[in-house]
Amino acid sequence: AVPTAVMVASGKGAQLGVLIKGGEALQRAGDITTVVLDKTGTITQGAPTVTDFLVAPALAIDADVLLQRVASVEHASEHPLAESIVQHAQAKGLTLGTPESFASVTGRGVQGVVDDAAMAVGNAAFMHDWGISVDALEADAVRLAGEGRTPMYIAMDGALAGLVAVADPIRDSSPRAIADLHALGLTVVMLTGDNERTAQAIARAAGVDRVVAGVMPDGKVREVQRLQDEGAVVAMVGDGINDAPALAQADVGMAIGSGTDIAVEAGDVVLMRGDLQGVVRAIALSRRTMRTMK
Ligand code: ADP
Ligand code: MG
């Protein structure tokens, strides 16, 4: 039988916008030592917008022509970064085409042919894959990443052509919630597929203890496992499809309610208000409940 205290706590949780799926999850939440947070859509708002668009100094091409080609390729991708670029181009009144060929490489970028131009858009590792030097725009990328923006290089016909940067602001509620997690004695770690420099800038603003950047989806699972092997009791908080395996691996998976269905299904706890204060509430509620049961 489910103890009355657990039922009462579940009801209280629901009132606070924290949906706890079962008594076991509620009990485990009280033992958590480490909270692992996904960056995009969890610490940040998850709605990136284009802030910068640079054409490589040596290239004689109209910025909007380049943007139109970039957006036409990104149109075939479902990544939030892609969506932000498409929206930016459409807001400028540009008509997008359909790429003749398209390929997307997880954690790296996209490529495709538009108007007979071979386009590639992605991170430094992606450019490296193509043997394209990023030297001409690297200083700009470093500067933008230092401001917490995500820079993506643009290549056209095998040469560096430009740089597009997006900003995904942190949720107003994140720094306070992370401070509250610290006050509960918890270690807070951020995981992201984004680059190290951008990740560090966001981490600093949010106040997390440790950052693991450049991780692929399976890397998120491995990182949770590694922390568990070190003896941590881990809560993983995420919103995306790529967070679902890590949510399942964690001792308690917490999904942002507005996130993808797959994440919400994988979570033991669903944060209905979509802010990290729900994590604080779930853990505090569990600790109080477990104390009254002892
Ligand atoms: P996150 O988990 O932060 O969303 P991803 O693993 O999806 O990160 O992506 C990591 C990096 O790969 C991005 O920061 C970006 O540089 C590059 N990338 C991924 N998808 C795209 C895309 N559609 N267009 C350009 N770059 C991309
Ligand atoms: Mg996310």
Short mmCIF file of N, CA and C in Angstrom, two decimals, residues 55-129:
data_model
loop_
_atom_site.label_atom_id
_atom_site.label_comp_id
_atom_site.label_asym_id
_atom_site.label_seq_id
_atom_site.Cartn_x
_atom_site.Cartn_y
_atom_site.Cartn_z
N VAL A 55 29.79 37.78 -43.27
CA VAL A 55 30.32 37.21 -44.51
C VAL A 55 31.84 37.23 -44.41
N ALA A 56 32.48 36.15 -44.82
CA ALA A 56 33.95 36.08 -44.76
C ALA A 56 34.57 37.24 -45.53
N PRO A 57 35.63 37.87 -44.97
CA PRO A 57 36.23 39.07 -45.56
C PRO A 57 36.60 38.92 -47.04
N ALA A 58 37.09 37.75 -47.42
CA ALA A 58 37.59 37.57 -48.79
C ALA A 58 36.48 37.30 -49.81
N LEU A 59 35.25 37.15 -49.34
CA LEU A 59 34.19 36.68 -50.22
C LEU A 59 33.33 37.83 -50.75
N ALA A 60 33.17 37.89 -52.09
CA ALA A 60 32.32 38.92 -52.68
C ALA A 60 30.94 38.34 -52.94
N ILE A 61 30.14 38.29 -51.89
CA ILE A 61 28.78 37.79 -52.05
C ILE A 61 27.87 38.64 -51.18
N ASP A 62 26.67 38.89 -51.66
CA ASP A 62 25.69 39.64 -50.90
C ASP A 62 25.27 38.82 -49.67
N ALA A 63 25.21 39.47 -48.51
CA ALA A 63 24.88 38.76 -47.27
C ALA A 63 23.55 38.03 -47.36
N ASP A 64 22.56 38.67 -48.01
CA ASP A 64 21.23 38.04 -48.09
C ASP A 64 21.22 36.83 -49.03
N VAL A 65 22.08 36.87 -50.05
CA VAL A 65 22.18 35.71 -50.95
C VAL A 65 22.75 34.53 -50.18
N LEU A 66 23.77 34.81 -49.37
CA LEU A 66 24.37 33.75 -48.55
C LEU A 66 23.36 33.23 -47.52
N LEU A 67 22.68 34.17 -46.87
CA LEU A 67 21.67 33.79 -45.87
C LEU A 67 20.57 32.92 -46.49
N GLN A 68 20.16 33.30 -47.70
CA GLN A 68 19.10 32.54 -48.39
C GLN A 68 19.54 31.09 -48.61
N ARG A 69 20.80 30.91 -48.98
CA ARG A 69 21.30 29.54 -49.23
C ARG A 69 21.42 28.76 -47.93
N VAL A 70 21.93 29.44 -46.90
CA VAL A 70 22.09 28.79 -45.59
C VAL A 70 20.71 28.35 -45.06
N ALA A 71 19.75 29.27 -45.14
CA ALA A 71 18.42 28.99 -44.60
C ALA A 71 17.72 27.89 -45.41
N SER A 72 17.98 27.85 -46.72
CA SER A 72 17.37 26.81 -47.56
C SER A 72 17.85 25.42 -47.13
N VAL A 73 19.12 25.33 -46.76
CA VAL A 73 19.64 24.04 -46.28
C VAL A 73 19.07 23.74 -44.90
N GLU A 74 19.08 24.73 -44.02
CA GLU A 74 18.59 24.52 -42.65
C GLU A 74 17.08 24.20 -42.61
N HIS A 75 16.38 24.61 -43.66
CA HIS A 75 14.95 24.37 -43.76
C HIS A 75 14.65 22.87 -43.70
N ALA A 76 15.62 22.07 -44.13
CA ALA A 76 15.44 20.61 -44.16
C ALA A 76 15.79 19.97 -42.81
N SER A 77 16.28 20.78 -41.86
CA SER A 77 16.67 20.27 -40.54
C SER A 77 15.62 20.64 -39.51
N GLU A 78 15.46 19.81 -38.49
CA GLU A 78 14.47 20.11 -37.45
C GLU A 78 15.11 20.65 -36.18
N HIS A 79 16.42 20.86 -36.23
CA HIS A 79 17.14 21.34 -35.05
C HIS A 79 16.69 22.76 -34.68
N PRO A 80 16.57 23.08 -33.40
CA PRO A 80 16.17 24.44 -32.99
C PRO A 80 17.07 25.53 -33.58
N LEU A 81 18.37 25.21 -33.75
CA LEU A 81 19.28 26.19 -34.37
C LEU A 81 18.85 26.45 -35.81
N ALA A 82 18.45 25.38 -36.50
CA ALA A 82 18.01 25.49 -37.89
C ALA A 82 16.75 26.35 -37.98
N GLU A 83 15.83 26.08 -37.06
CA GLU A 83 14.57 26.83 -37.06
C GLU A 83 14.82 28.33 -36.89
N SER A 84 15.79 28.67 -36.02
CA SER A 84 16.07 30.09 -35.78
C SER A 84 16.62 30.77 -37.04
N ILE A 85 17.43 30.04 -37.79
CA ILE A 85 18.00 30.60 -39.02
C ILE A 85 16.92 30.76 -40.09
N VAL A 86 16.05 29.77 -40.20
CA VAL A 86 14.94 29.83 -41.16
C VAL A 86 14.03 31.02 -40.84
N GLN A 87 13.69 31.16 -39.56
CA GLN A 87 12.81 32.27 -39.16
C GLN A 87 13.45 33.62 -39.47
N HIS A 88 14.75 33.72 -39.20
CA HIS A 88 15.48 34.97 -39.46
C HIS A 88 15.42 35.33 -40.94
N ALA A 89 15.64 34.35 -41.80
CA ALA A 89 15.62 34.59 -43.25
C ALA A 89 14.21 34.96 -43.72
N GLN A 90 13.22 34.24 -43.20
CA GLN A 90 11.84 34.52 -43.62
C GLN A 90 11.39 35.90 -43.14
N ALA A 91 11.84 36.28 -41.94
CA ALA A 91 11.49 37.61 -41.41
C ALA A 91 12.09 38.72 -42.28
N LYS A 92 13.18 38.39 -42.99
CA LYS A 92 13.79 39.37 -43.89
C LYS A 92 13.16 39.32 -45.28
N GLY A 93 12.13 38.49 -45.43
CA GLY A 93 11.41 38.41 -46.70
C GLY A 93 12.06 37.53 -47.74
N LEU A 94 13.05 36.75 -47.34
CA LEU A 94 13.73 35.88 -48.30
C LEU A 94 12.89 34.64 -48.58
N THR A 95 12.87 34.22 -49.86
CA THR A 95 12.13 33.02 -50.24
C THR A 95 13.11 31.85 -50.25
N LEU A 96 12.78 30.81 -49.50
CA LEU A 96 13.71 29.70 -49.37
C LEU A 96 13.48 28.66 -50.45
N GLY A 97 14.55 28.03 -50.87
CA GLY A 97 14.46 26.95 -51.85
C GLY A 97 14.56 25.60 -51.17
N THR A 98 14.50 24.56 -52.00
CA THR A 98 14.68 23.21 -51.47
C THR A 98 16.06 22.73 -51.90
N PRO A 99 16.90 22.29 -50.96
CA PRO A 99 18.23 21.82 -51.36
C PRO A 99 18.14 20.58 -52.24
N GLU A 100 19.06 20.48 -53.21
CA GLU A 100 19.05 19.33 -54.12
C GLU A 100 19.47 18.07 -53.38
N SER A 101 20.36 18.24 -52.43
CA SER A 101 20.73 17.10 -51.59
C SER A 101 20.83 17.64 -50.18
N PHE A 102 20.65 16.77 -49.22
CA PHE A 102 20.70 17.23 -47.83
C PHE A 102 21.21 16.11 -46.94
N ALA A 103 22.06 16.48 -45.99
CA ALA A 103 22.50 15.52 -44.97
C ALA A 103 22.73 16.27 -43.69
N SER A 104 22.39 15.63 -42.58
CA SER A 104 22.59 16.26 -41.29
C SER A 104 23.46 15.33 -40.45
N VAL A 105 24.44 15.90 -39.78
CA VAL A 105 25.35 15.11 -38.95
C VAL A 105 25.14 15.52 -37.50
N THR A 106 24.64 14.60 -36.70
CA THR A 106 24.31 14.89 -35.30
C THR A 106 25.48 15.53 -34.55
N GLY A 107 25.17 16.62 -33.86
CA GLY A 107 26.18 17.28 -33.04
C GLY A 107 27.20 18.06 -33.83
N ARG A 108 27.03 18.16 -35.17
CA ARG A 108 28.03 18.82 -36.00
C ARG A 108 27.43 19.87 -36.94
N GLY A 109 26.42 19.49 -37.74
CA GLY A 109 25.84 20.47 -38.65
C GLY A 109 25.11 19.84 -39.81
N VAL A 110 24.84 20.67 -40.83
CA VAL A 110 24.10 20.21 -42.00
C VAL A 110 24.84 20.58 -43.28
N GLN A 111 24.55 19.85 -44.35
CA GLN A 111 25.12 20.16 -45.66
C GLN A 111 24.06 19.94 -46.72
N GLY A 112 24.22 20.66 -47.84
CA GLY A 112 23.29 20.49 -48.94
C GLY A 112 23.69 21.35 -50.11
N VAL A 113 23.10 21.09 -51.27
CA VAL A 113 23.40 21.87 -52.47
C VAL A 113 22.21 22.77 -52.78
N VAL A 114 22.49 24.08 -52.88
CA VAL A 114 21.45 25.06 -53.20
C VAL A 114 21.94 25.93 -54.35
N ASP A 115 21.17 26.06 -55.39
CA ASP A 115 21.56 26.85 -56.57
C ASP A 115 22.98 26.47 -57.04
N ASP A 116 23.24 25.18 -57.09
CA ASP A 116 24.53 24.65 -57.54
C ASP A 116 25.69 24.98 -56.60
N ALA A 117 25.39 25.56 -55.44
CA ALA A 117 26.45 25.84 -54.46
C ALA A 117 26.40 24.77 -53.36
N ALA A 118 27.57 24.19 -53.07
CA ALA A 118 27.65 23.18 -52.01
C ALA A 118 27.81 23.90 -50.68
N MET A 119 26.79 23.81 -49.84
CA MET A 119 26.77 24.53 -48.57
C MET A 119 26.98 23.58 -47.40
N ALA A 120 27.69 24.06 -46.38
CA ALA A 120 27.81 23.32 -45.12
C ALA A 120 27.71 24.34 -43.99
N VAL A 121 26.95 24.03 -42.97
CA VAL A 121 26.77 24.92 -41.83
C VAL A 121 26.93 24.10 -40.56
N GLY A 122 27.81 24.54 -39.68
CA GLY A 122 27.99 23.77 -38.44
C GLY A 122 29.16 24.26 -37.61
N ASN A 123 29.57 23.44 -36.67
CA ASN A 123 30.63 23.86 -35.74
C ASN A 123 32.02 23.64 -36.32
N ALA A 124 33.04 23.99 -35.54
CA ALA A 124 34.43 23.91 -36.01
C ALA A 124 34.79 22.48 -36.40
N ALA A 125 34.30 21.51 -35.61
CA ALA A 125 34.60 20.10 -35.91
C ALA A 125 34.05 19.72 -37.28
N PHE A 126 32.87 20.24 -37.61
CA PHE A 126 32.24 19.95 -38.90
C PHE A 126 33.07 20.53 -40.04
N MET A 127 33.55 21.76 -39.86
CA MET A 127 34.40 22.38 -40.88
C MET A 127 35.69 21.58 -41.04
N HIS A 128 36.22 21.12 -39.91
CA HIS A 128 37.45 20.32 -39.92
C HIS A 128 37.22 19.04 -40.74
N ASP A 129 36.02 18.42 -40.56
CA ASP A 129 35.69 17.21 -41.33
C ASP A 129 35.82 17.46 -42.83
#
